[in-house]
PDB file of C-alpha atoms in Angstrom:
ATOM      1  CA  UNK A   1     119.215  53.678 113.118  1.00  0.00           C
ATOM      2  CA  UNK A   2     119.967  52.433 116.614  1.00  0.00           C
ATOM      3  CA  UNK A   3     123.022  53.126 118.723  1.00  0.00           C
ATOM      4  CA  UNK A   4     125.476  50.378 119.605  1.00  0.00           C
ATOM      5  CA  UNK A   5     128.033  50.468 122.435  1.00  0.00           C
ATOM      6  CA  UNK A   6     131.148  51.402 120.508  1.00  0.00           C
ATOM      7  CA  UNK A   7     134.054  53.706 121.198  1.00  0.00           C
ATOM      8  CA  UNK A   8     133.539  57.173 119.792  1.00  0.00           C
ATOM      9  CA  UNK A   9     136.172  58.351 117.305  1.00  0.00           C
ATOM     10  CA  UNK A  10     136.623  61.718 119.040  1.00  0.00           C
ATOM     11  CA  UNK A  11     136.401  63.085 122.576  1.00  0.00           C
ATOM     12  CA  UNK A  12     132.899  63.784 123.875  1.00  0.00           C
ATOM     13  CA  UNK A  13     131.725  66.456 126.263  1.00  0.00           C
ATOM     14  CA  UNK A  14     128.438  67.049 128.042  1.00  0.00           C
ATOM     15  CA  UNK A  15     127.141  70.613 127.996  1.00  0.00           C
ATOM     16  CA  UNK A  16     124.258  71.664 130.216  1.00  0.00           C
ATOM     17  CA  UNK A  17     122.251  74.584 131.565  1.00  0.00           C
ATOM     18  CA  UNK A  18     119.974  74.856 134.600  1.00  0.00           C
ATOM     19  CA  UNK A  19     116.842  76.868 133.872  1.00  0.00           C
ATOM     20  CA  UNK A  20     113.256  77.454 135.057  1.00  0.00           C
ATOM     21  CA  UNK A  21     110.529  75.592 133.139  1.00  0.00           C
ATOM     22  CA  UNK A  22     109.615  78.513 130.864  1.00  0.00           C
ATOM     23  CA  UNK A  23     113.155  78.484 129.396  1.00  0.00           C
ATOM     24  CA  UNK A  24     113.439  74.733 128.832  1.00  0.00           C
ATOM     25  CA  UNK A  25     112.336  74.604 125.197  1.00  0.00           C
ATOM     26  CA  UNK A  26     114.433  77.600 124.134  1.00  0.00           C
ATOM     27  CA  UNK A  27     117.597  76.039 125.563  1.00  0.00           C
ATOM     28  CA  UNK A  28     116.643  72.581 124.312  1.00  0.00           C
ATOM     29  CA  UNK A  29     116.578  74.040 120.795  1.00  0.00           C
ATOM     30  CA  UNK A  30     119.882  75.842 121.371  1.00  0.00           C
ATOM     31  CA  UNK A  31     121.747  72.728 122.492  1.00  0.00           C
ATOM     32  CA  UNK A  32     120.178  70.693 119.678  1.00  0.00           C
ATOM     33  CA  UNK A  33     122.086  72.797 117.123  1.00  0.00           C
ATOM     34  CA  UNK A  34     125.307  70.973 118.030  1.00  0.00           C
ATOM     35  CA  UNK A  35     124.335  67.940 120.130  1.00  0.00           C
ATOM     36  CA  UNK A  36     123.376  64.486 118.944  1.00  0.00           C
ATOM     37  CA  UNK A  37     121.273  63.866 122.058  1.00  0.00           C
ATOM     38  CA  UNK A  38     119.326  66.114 124.409  1.00  0.00           C
ATOM     39  CA  UNK A  39     118.103  65.218 127.891  1.00  0.00           C
ATOM     40  CA  UNK A  40     115.768  67.173 130.180  1.00  0.00           C
ATOM     41  CA  UNK A  41     115.890  66.383 133.899  1.00  0.00           C
ATOM     42  CA  UNK A  42     113.801  67.759 136.764  1.00  0.00           C
ATOM     43  CA  UNK A  43     116.037  68.886 139.623  1.00  0.00           C
ATOM     44  CA  UNK A  44     113.409  69.068 142.378  1.00  0.00           C
ATOM     45  CA  UNK A  45     109.853  67.976 143.055  1.00  0.00           C
ATOM     46  CA  UNK A  46     108.470  71.505 142.784  1.00  0.00           C
ATOM     47  CA  UNK A  47     109.411  71.678 139.074  1.00  0.00           C
ATOM     48  CA  UNK A  48     111.096  75.061 139.599  1.00  0.00           C
ATOM     49  CA  UNK A  49     114.442  74.083 138.033  1.00  0.00           C
ATOM     50  CA  UNK A  50     115.308  71.789 135.146  1.00  0.00           C
ATOM     51  CA  UNK A  51     118.639  70.729 133.669  1.00  0.00           C
ATOM     52  CA  UNK A  52     118.881  70.642 129.884  1.00  0.00           C
ATOM     53  CA  UNK A  53     121.965  68.764 128.710  1.00  0.00           C
ATOM     54  CA  UNK A  54     123.430  67.480 125.497  1.00  0.00           C
ATOM     55  CA  UNK A  55     126.432  65.504 124.285  1.00  0.00           C
ATOM     56  CA  UNK A  56     128.701  66.739 121.507  1.00  0.00           C
ATOM     57  CA  UNK A  57     132.149  66.228 120.049  1.00  0.00           C
ATOM     58  CA  UNK A  58     134.558  68.334 122.086  1.00  0.00           C
ATOM     59  CA  UNK A  59     135.313  71.603 120.310  1.00  0.00           C
ATOM     60  CA  UNK A  60     132.730  71.027 117.576  1.00  0.00           C
ATOM     61  CA  UNK A  61     130.306  73.770 116.511  1.00  0.00           C
ATOM     62  CA  UNK A  62     131.385  76.374 119.050  1.00  0.00           C
ATOM     63  CA  UNK A  63     130.332  79.375 116.929  1.00  0.00           C
ATOM     64  CA  UNK A  64     126.905  77.856 116.236  1.00  0.00           C
ATOM     65  CA  UNK A  65     126.449  77.022 119.913  1.00  0.00           C
ATOM     66  CA  UNK A  66     127.400  80.515 121.037  1.00  0.00           C
ATOM     67  CA  UNK A  67     124.876  82.105 118.659  1.00  0.00           C
ATOM     68  CA  UNK A  68     122.140  79.652 119.648  1.00  0.00           C
ATOM     69  CA  UNK A  69     122.652  80.346 123.360  1.00  0.00           C
ATOM     70  CA  UNK A  70     122.400  84.092 122.773  1.00  0.00           C
ATOM     71  CA  UNK A  71     119.126  83.547 120.899  1.00  0.00           C
ATOM     72  CA  UNK A  72     117.789  81.294 123.692  1.00  0.00           C
ATOM     73  CA  UNK A  73     118.577  83.959 126.287  1.00  0.00           C
ATOM     74  CA  UNK A  74     116.824  86.633 124.237  1.00  0.00           C
ATOM     75  CA  UNK A  75     113.690  84.583 123.524  1.00  0.00           C
ATOM     76  CA  UNK A  76     113.312  83.167 127.042  1.00  0.00           C
ATOM     77  CA  UNK A  77     114.551  86.102 129.099  1.00  0.00           C
ATOM     78  CA  UNK A  78     116.813  83.704 131.022  1.00  0.00           C
ATOM     79  CA  UNK A  79     120.588  84.064 130.724  1.00  0.00           C
ATOM     80  CA  UNK A  80     121.780  80.604 131.728  1.00  0.00           C
ATOM     81  CA  UNK A  81     125.399  79.683 132.387  1.00  0.00           C
ATOM     82  CA  UNK A  82     126.732  76.859 130.215  1.00  0.00           C
ATOM     83  CA  UNK A  83     128.480  74.037 132.081  1.00  0.00           C
ATOM     84  CA  UNK A  84     130.836  71.515 130.463  1.00  0.00           C
ATOM     85  CA  UNK A  85     132.232  68.140 131.497  1.00  0.00           C
ATOM     86  CA  UNK A  86     134.222  65.382 129.815  1.00  0.00           C
ATOM     87  CA  UNK A  87     132.096  62.349 128.908  1.00  0.00           C
ATOM     88  CA  UNK A  88     133.167  58.776 128.280  1.00  0.00           C
ATOM     89  CA  UNK A  89     131.324  57.419 125.251  1.00  0.00           C
ATOM     90  CA  UNK A  90     130.304  54.156 126.897  1.00  0.00           C
ATOM     91  CA  UNK A  91     129.114  55.881 130.066  1.00  0.00           C
ATOM     92  CA  UNK A  92     127.089  58.389 128.077  1.00  0.00           C
ATOM     93  CA  UNK A  93     125.386  55.627 126.135  1.00  0.00           C
ATOM     94  CA  UNK A  94     124.371  53.766 129.292  1.00  0.00           C
ATOM     95  CA  UNK A  95     123.007  56.916 130.906  1.00  0.00           C
ATOM     96  CA  UNK A  96     121.108  57.840 127.733  1.00  0.00           C
ATOM     97  CA  UNK A  97     119.418  54.448 127.692  1.00  0.00           C
ATOM     98  CA  UNK A  98     118.582  54.672 131.394  1.00  0.00           C
ATOM     99  CA  UNK A  99     116.995  58.116 131.017  1.00  0.00           C
ATOM    100  CA  UNK A 100     114.799  57.095 128.073  1.00  0.00           C
ATOM    101  CA  UNK A 101     112.332  54.447 129.269  1.00  0.00           C
ATOM    102  CA  UNK A 102     109.075  53.822 127.452  1.00  0.00           C
ATOM    103  CA  UNK A 103     106.784  56.864 127.641  1.00  0.00           C
ATOM    104  CA  UNK A 104     103.018  56.292 127.654  1.00  0.00           C
ATOM    105  CA  UNK A 105     101.016  59.294 126.462  1.00  0.00           C
ATOM    106  CA  UNK A 106      97.259  59.566 126.482  1.00  0.00           C
ATOM    107  CA  UNK A 107      95.302  56.344 125.990  1.00  0.00           C
ATOM    108  CA  UNK A 108      96.692  55.410 122.598  1.00  0.00           C
ATOM    109  CA  UNK A 109     100.394  56.195 122.288  1.00  0.00           C
ATOM    110  CA  UNK A 110     103.710  54.765 123.468  1.00  0.00           C
ATOM    111  CA  UNK A 111     107.085  56.382 122.718  1.00  0.00           C
ATOM    112  CA  UNK A 112     109.936  53.846 122.836  1.00  0.00           C
ATOM    113  CA  UNK A 113     113.682  53.906 122.283  1.00  0.00           C
ATOM    114  CA  UNK A 114     115.320  51.499 119.866  1.00  0.00           C
ATOM    115  CA  UNK A 115     117.346  50.096 122.780  1.00  0.00           C
ATOM    116  CA  UNK A 116     114.283  48.601 124.505  1.00  0.00           C
ATOM    117  CA  UNK A 117     114.140  44.846 123.999  1.00  0.00           C
ATOM    118  CA  UNK A 118     110.724  43.931 125.417  1.00  0.00           C
ATOM    119  CA  UNK A 119     107.787  43.745 123.015  1.00  0.00           C
ATOM    120  CA  UNK A 120     105.656  46.884 122.652  1.00  0.00           C
ATOM    121  CA  UNK A 121     102.035  46.834 123.764  1.00  0.00           C
ATOM    122  CA  UNK A 122      99.703  45.813 120.916  1.00  0.00           C
ATOM    123  CA  UNK A 123      97.013  48.053 122.440  1.00  0.00           C
ATOM    124  CA  UNK A 124      98.997  51.236 121.748  1.00  0.00           C
ATOM    125  CA  UNK A 125     100.347  52.991 118.692  1.00  0.00           C
ATOM    126  CA  UNK A 126     104.106  52.728 119.167  1.00  0.00           C
ATOM    127  CA  UNK A 127     106.460  55.425 117.943  1.00  0.00           C
ATOM    128  CA  UNK A 128     110.105  54.362 118.029  1.00  0.00           C
ATOM    129  CA  UNK A 129     112.961  56.845 118.436  1.00  0.00           C
ATOM    130  CA  UNK A 130     116.706  56.390 118.534  1.00  0.00           C
ATOM    131  CA  UNK A 131     117.791  57.080 122.105  1.00  0.00           C
ATOM    132  CA  UNK A 132     120.845  58.884 120.756  1.00  0.00           C
ATOM    133  CA  UNK A 133     118.809  61.540 118.960  1.00  0.00           C
ATOM    134  CA  UNK A 134     115.806  61.577 121.241  1.00  0.00           C
ATOM    135  CA  UNK A 135     115.398  65.249 121.939  1.00  0.00           C
ATOM    136  CA  UNK A 136     111.644  65.564 121.987  1.00  0.00           C
ATOM    137  CA  UNK A 137     111.209  62.036 123.341  1.00  0.00           C
ATOM    138  CA  UNK A 138     107.600  62.303 124.518  1.00  0.00           C
ATOM    139  CA  UNK A 139     108.345  63.007 128.182  1.00  0.00           C
ATOM    140  CA  UNK A 140     107.875  66.761 127.956  1.00  0.00           C
ATOM    141  CA  UNK A 141     104.488  68.036 129.151  1.00  0.00           C
ATOM    142  CA  UNK A 142     103.816  69.973 125.951  1.00  0.00           C
ATOM    143  CA  UNK A 143     104.312  66.880 123.764  1.00  0.00           C
ATOM    144  CA  UNK A 144     102.157  64.741 126.022  1.00  0.00           C
ATOM    145  CA  UNK A 145      99.437  67.382 126.023  1.00  0.00           C
ATOM    146  CA  UNK A 146      99.440  67.494 122.216  1.00  0.00           C
ATOM    147  CA  UNK A 147      99.085  63.712 121.990  1.00  0.00           C
ATOM    148  CA  UNK A 148      96.126  63.801 124.376  1.00  0.00           C
ATOM    149  CA  UNK A 149      94.574  66.604 122.319  1.00  0.00           C
ATOM    150  CA  UNK A 150      95.075  64.608 119.110  1.00  0.00           C
ATOM    151  CA  UNK A 151      93.111  61.729 120.593  1.00  0.00           C
ATOM    152  CA  UNK A 152      90.272  64.098 121.475  1.00  0.00           C
ATOM    153  CA  UNK A 153      89.908  65.587 117.980  1.00  0.00           C
ATOM    154  CA  UNK A 154      90.670  62.498 115.877  1.00  0.00           C
ATOM    155  CA  UNK A 155      86.950  61.790 115.374  1.00  0.00           C
ATOM    156  CA  UNK A 156      86.782  64.870 113.119  1.00  0.00           C
ATOM    157  CA  UNK A 157      88.884  62.963 110.584  1.00  0.00           C
ATOM    158  CA  UNK A 158      91.039  65.877 109.372  1.00  0.00           C
ATOM    159  CA  UNK A 159      92.375  65.574 105.842  1.00  0.00           C
ATOM    160  CA  UNK A 160      94.970  68.370 105.682  1.00  0.00           C
ATOM    161  CA  UNK A 161      97.360  68.256 108.630  1.00  0.00           C
ATOM    162  CA  UNK A 162     100.341  70.473 109.498  1.00  0.00           C
ATOM    163  CA  UNK A 163     102.944  70.056 112.252  1.00  0.00           C
ATOM    164  CA  UNK A 164     104.514  73.517 112.533  1.00  0.00           C
ATOM    165  CA  UNK A 165     107.845  73.227 114.364  1.00  0.00           C
ATOM    166  CA  UNK A 166     108.037  69.452 114.271  1.00  0.00           C
ATOM    167  CA  UNK A 167     111.159  68.855 116.423  1.00  0.00           C
ATOM    168  CA  UNK A 168     111.745  65.103 116.376  1.00  0.00           C
ATOM    169  CA  UNK A 169     108.513  64.493 114.451  1.00  0.00           C
ATOM    170  CA  UNK A 170     106.515  62.800 117.226  1.00  0.00           C
ATOM    171  CA  UNK A 171     103.293  64.721 116.594  1.00  0.00           C
ATOM    172  CA  UNK A 172     103.485  64.354 112.824  1.00  0.00           C
ATOM    173  CA  UNK A 173     104.098  60.620 113.139  1.00  0.00           C
ATOM    174  CA  UNK A 174     101.368  60.198 115.745  1.00  0.00           C
ATOM    175  CA  UNK A 175      98.814  61.953 113.533  1.00  0.00           C
ATOM    176  CA  UNK A 176      99.860  59.958 110.466  1.00  0.00           C
ATOM    177  CA  UNK A 177      99.704  56.651 112.348  1.00  0.00           C
ATOM    178  CA  UNK A 178      96.380  57.358 114.061  1.00  0.00           C
ATOM    179  CA  UNK A 179      94.539  59.017 111.176  1.00  0.00           C
ATOM    180  CA  UNK A 180      96.232  57.288 108.207  1.00  0.00           C
ATOM    181  CA  UNK A 181      96.515  60.654 106.471  1.00  0.00           C
ATOM    182  CA  UNK A 182      99.493  62.565 105.054  1.00  0.00           C
ATOM    183  CA  UNK A 183     101.065  65.152 107.350  1.00  0.00           C
ATOM    184  CA  UNK A 184     103.219  68.121 106.376  1.00  0.00           C
ATOM    185  CA  UNK A 185     105.955  68.699 108.983  1.00  0.00           C
ATOM    186  CA  UNK A 186     108.213  71.767 109.029  1.00  0.00           C
ATOM    187  CA  UNK A 187     110.918  73.174 111.254  1.00  0.00           C
ATOM    188  CA  UNK A 188     113.314  76.108 111.182  1.00  0.00           C
ATOM    189  CA  UNK A 189     116.143  73.835 112.401  1.00  0.00           C
ATOM    190  CA  UNK A 190     117.886  71.647 109.762  1.00  0.00           C
ATOM    191  CA  UNK A 191     118.774  69.074 112.435  1.00  0.00           C
ATOM    192  CA  UNK A 192     115.083  68.646 113.309  1.00  0.00           C
ATOM    193  CA  UNK A 193     114.204  68.114 109.656  1.00  0.00           C
ATOM    194  CA  UNK A 194     116.864  65.402 109.297  1.00  0.00           C
ATOM    195  CA  UNK A 195     115.791  63.674 112.516  1.00  0.00           C
ATOM    196  CA  UNK A 196     112.095  63.782 111.600  1.00  0.00           C
ATOM    197  CA  UNK A 197     112.789  62.218 108.206  1.00  0.00           C
ATOM    198  CA  UNK A 198     114.902  59.509 109.854  1.00  0.00           C
ATOM    199  CA  UNK A 199     112.260  58.817 112.493  1.00  0.00           C
ATOM    200  CA  UNK A 200     109.439  58.673 109.950  1.00  0.00           C
ATOM    201  CA  UNK A 201     111.372  56.117 107.896  1.00  0.00           C
ATOM    202  CA  UNK A 202     112.187  54.086 111.019  1.00  0.00           C
ATOM    203  CA  UNK A 203     108.482  53.917 111.897  1.00  0.00           C
ATOM    204  CA  UNK A 204     107.315  53.019 108.389  1.00  0.00           C
ATOM    205  CA  UNK A 205     105.695  56.437 107.923  1.00  0.00           C
ATOM    206  CA  UNK A 206     107.977  58.004 105.308  1.00  0.00           C
ATOM    207  CA  UNK A 207     105.168  57.865 102.745  1.00  0.00           C
ATOM    208  CA  UNK A 208     102.851  59.870 105.037  1.00  0.00           C
ATOM    209  CA  UNK A 209     105.180  62.394 106.746  1.00  0.00           C
ATOM    210  CA  UNK A 210     106.548  65.034 104.378  1.00  0.00           C
ATOM    211  CA  UNK A 211     109.165  67.146 106.203  1.00  0.00           C
ATOM    212  CA  UNK A 212     110.534  70.498 105.006  1.00  0.00           C
ATOM    213  CA  UNK A 213     112.922  73.161 106.290  1.00  0.00           C
ATOM    214  CA  UNK A 214     111.170  76.489 106.681  1.00  0.00           C
ATOM    215  CA  UNK A 215     110.459  79.562 108.755  1.00  0.00           C
ATOM    216  CA  UNK A 216     106.900  79.509 110.009  1.00  0.00           C
ATOM    217  CA  UNK A 217     103.982  80.380 107.766  1.00  0.00           C
ATOM    218  CA  UNK A 218     106.273  81.854 105.112  1.00  0.00           C
ATOM    219  CA  UNK A 219     107.501  78.349 104.239  1.00  0.00           C
ATOM    220  CA  UNK A 220     106.633  77.659 100.563  1.00  0.00           C
ATOM    221  CA  UNK A 221     105.456  74.106 101.279  1.00  0.00           C
ATOM    222  CA  UNK A 222     103.045  75.374 103.948  1.00  0.00           C
ATOM    223  CA  UNK A 223     101.612  78.029 101.642  1.00  0.00           C
ATOM    224  CA  UNK A 224     101.273  75.522  98.811  1.00  0.00           C
ATOM    225  CA  UNK A 225      99.221  73.030 100.850  1.00  0.00           C
ATOM    226  CA  UNK A 226      97.089  75.541 102.810  1.00  0.00           C
ATOM    227  CA  UNK A 227      94.442  75.736 104.185  1.00  0.00           C
ATOM    228  CA  UNK A 228      94.458  73.046 106.889  1.00  0.00           C
ATOM    229  CA  UNK A 229      91.849  71.453 109.081  1.00  0.00           C
ATOM    230  CA  UNK A 230      94.343  70.380 111.771  1.00  0.00           C
ATOM    231  CA  UNK A 231      97.455  72.332 112.813  1.00  0.00           C
ATOM    232  CA  UNK A 232      99.927  71.450 115.578  1.00  0.00           C
ATOM    233  CA  UNK A 233     102.103  74.313 116.826  1.00  0.00           C
ATOM    234  CA  UNK A 234     104.222  73.121 119.742  1.00  0.00           C
ATOM    235  CA  UNK A 235     106.641  76.034 119.952  1.00  0.00           C
ATOM    236  CA  UNK A 236     106.783  78.914 122.469  1.00  0.00           C
ATOM    237  CA  UNK A 237     104.174  81.319 123.831  1.00  0.00           C
ATOM    238  CA  UNK A 238     105.378  84.549 122.216  1.00  0.00           C
ATOM    239  CA  UNK A 239     105.887  83.086 118.713  1.00  0.00           C
ATOM    240  CA  UNK A 240     102.414  81.554 119.008  1.00  0.00           C
ATOM    241  CA  UNK A 241     100.999  85.009 119.730  1.00  0.00           C
ATOM    242  CA  UNK A 242     102.833  86.627 116.826  1.00  0.00           C
ATOM    243  CA  UNK A 243     101.591  83.960 114.397  1.00  0.00           C
ATOM    244  CA  UNK A 244      97.932  83.991 115.505  1.00  0.00           C
ATOM    245  CA  UNK A 245      96.723  85.922 112.448  1.00  0.00           C
ATOM    246  CA  UNK A 246      98.499  83.564 110.039  1.00  0.00           C
ATOM    247  CA  UNK A 247      97.095  80.546 111.848  1.00  0.00           C
ATOM    248  CA  UNK A 248      93.541  81.856 111.597  1.00  0.00           C
ATOM    249  CA  UNK A 249      94.026  82.703 107.914  1.00  0.00           C
ATOM    250  CA  UNK A 250      95.333  79.222 107.096  1.00  0.00           C
ATOM    251  CA  UNK A 251      92.725  77.214 109.016  1.00  0.00           C
ATOM    252  CA  UNK A 252      89.672  75.917 107.193  1.00  0.00           C
ATOM    253  CA  UNK A 253      86.294  76.871 108.702  1.00  0.00           C
ATOM    254  CA  UNK A 254      85.674  74.277 111.395  1.00  0.00           C
ATOM    255  CA  UNK A 255      89.405  73.532 111.531  1.00  0.00           C
ATOM    256  CA  UNK A 256      91.287  72.720 114.721  1.00  0.00           C
ATOM    257  CA  UNK A 257      94.556  74.099 116.098  1.00  0.00           C
ATOM    258  CA  UNK A 258      96.498  72.387 118.897  1.00  0.00           C
ATOM    259  CA  UNK A 259      98.872  74.880 120.524  1.00  0.00           C
ATOM    260  CA  UNK A 260     101.558  74.007 123.066  1.00  0.00           C
ATOM    261  CA  UNK A 261     104.978  74.959 124.359  1.00  0.00           C
ATOM    262  CA  UNK A 262     103.381  77.382 126.812  1.00  0.00           C
ATOM    263  CA  UNK A 263     103.105  77.410 130.586  1.00  0.00           C
ATOM    264  CA  UNK A 264      99.684  77.442 132.201  1.00  0.00           C
ATOM    265  CA  UNK A 265     100.525  80.960 133.377  1.00  0.00           C
ATOM    266  CA  UNK A 266     100.881  82.032 129.714  1.00  0.00           C
ATOM    267  CA  UNK A 267      97.563  80.585 128.545  1.00  0.00           C
ATOM    268  CA  UNK A 268      95.629  83.824 128.991  1.00  0.00           C
ATOM    269  CA  UNK A 269      98.104  85.772 126.850  1.00  0.00           C
ATOM    270  CA  UNK A 270      98.143  83.173 124.046  1.00  0.00           C
ATOM    271  CA  UNK A 271      94.377  82.758 124.117  1.00  0.00           C
ATOM    272  CA  UNK A 272      93.776  86.508 123.908  1.00  0.00           C
ATOM    273  CA  UNK A 273      95.972  86.769 120.811  1.00  0.00           C
ATOM    274  CA  UNK A 274      93.970  84.070 119.034  1.00  0.00           C
ATOM    275  CA  UNK A 275      90.551  85.280 120.154  1.00  0.00           C
ATOM    276  CA  UNK A 276      91.322  88.558 118.392  1.00  0.00           C
ATOM    277  CA  UNK A 277      91.242  86.492 115.184  1.00  0.00           C
ATOM    278  CA  UNK A 278      87.962  84.750 116.078  1.00  0.00           C
ATOM    279  CA  UNK A 279      89.431  81.420 117.133  1.00  0.00           C
ATOM    280  CA  UNK A 280      87.459  79.742 119.913  1.00  0.00           C
ATOM    281  CA  UNK A 281      88.822  77.798 122.885  1.00  0.00           C
ATOM    282  CA  UNK A 282      87.515  74.243 123.185  1.00  0.00           C
ATOM    283  CA  UNK A 283      89.833  72.741 125.813  1.00  0.00           C
ATOM    284  CA  UNK A 284      92.772  73.697 128.003  1.00  0.00           C
ATOM    285  CA  UNK A 285      94.739  70.564 128.926  1.00  0.00           C
ATOM    286  CA  UNK A 286      97.285  70.561 131.742  1.00  0.00           C
ATOM    287  CA  UNK A 287     100.440  68.457 132.069  1.00  0.00           C
ATOM    288  CA  UNK A 288     102.142  69.759 135.191  1.00  0.00           C
ATOM    289  CA  UNK A 289     103.155  73.381 134.563  1.00  0.00           C
ATOM    290  CA  UNK A 290     102.580  73.049 130.817  1.00  0.00           C
ATOM    291  CA  UNK A 291      99.365  73.876 128.981  1.00  0.00           C
ATOM    292  CA  UNK A 292      97.924  72.708 125.667  1.00  0.00           C
ATOM    293  CA  UNK A 293      95.111  74.593 123.937  1.00  0.00           C
ATOM    294  CA  UNK A 294      92.580  73.121 121.505  1.00  0.00           C
ATOM    295  CA  UNK A 295      91.176  75.956 119.387  1.00  0.00           C
ATOM    296  CA  UNK A 296      88.523  75.875 116.678  1.00  0.00           C
ATOM    297  CA  UNK A 297      87.787  78.188 113.760  1.00  0.00           C
ATOM    298  CA  UNK A 298      84.043  78.804 113.538  1.00  0.00           C
ATOM    299  CA  UNK A 299      82.095  78.144 110.366  1.00  0.00           C
ATOM    300  CA  UNK A 300      80.869  81.171 108.457  1.00  0.00           C
TER     301      UNK A 300
END
């Protein structure tokens, strides 16, 4: 589905928070509970402050938003003030298009909005997203790091693939398109599950990307298909640490885990949690302040 410049049936408002980089993903998830589009904007060249903003129907989902913001503050340790402003539908659409140019990631991938009219590069695997629901649009350092990591491990030809916390489904779709293998995608957020299913269908990958609502490793679909030889977990540093034992248990010997959603300053903490369960670091990739870890489960 692509957006068209039409008048919205109800009043729109933009809600936003200004946060340090370590709180971006928590507040991105919070705003995504009620917003049809999420944007992340760097406020200065030092990458010390970012604005996370979304557009919603005025007055819609206030209870859900309030609860999500409380959760974001607790998980990130940053209590951000919510700002609101009236938004004209046509102006919002134009700004959304402008802020979502084609994103090139790694050597193989291009993330493009449905509003772009020029032909995609035939040398890259193109993943198309609706600019109106493009939270997780490929511009975030953690997503870009995961796509680079996928390119590095693709030669292992994994057969059982899991995207844990799939967001908009970029990683699941990228793995399915590159490896031509089925991918199980899960997320705790119903909106993410709906968007991933929509995006997979839009990209002709509905037969390869199987998306389910669930809470981490307790998700029945994850337990049914385990163990895996490739797992993406692009979430947050502390949840990654708490799930290290389950990850190790559900990886096949020789299997690979690609972990992201953590700052480079949090790498040591996340790595220590996984080393306790005998997972071995292969690579630490950097995208600005954000780190991506490629871990391997030894044979034997």
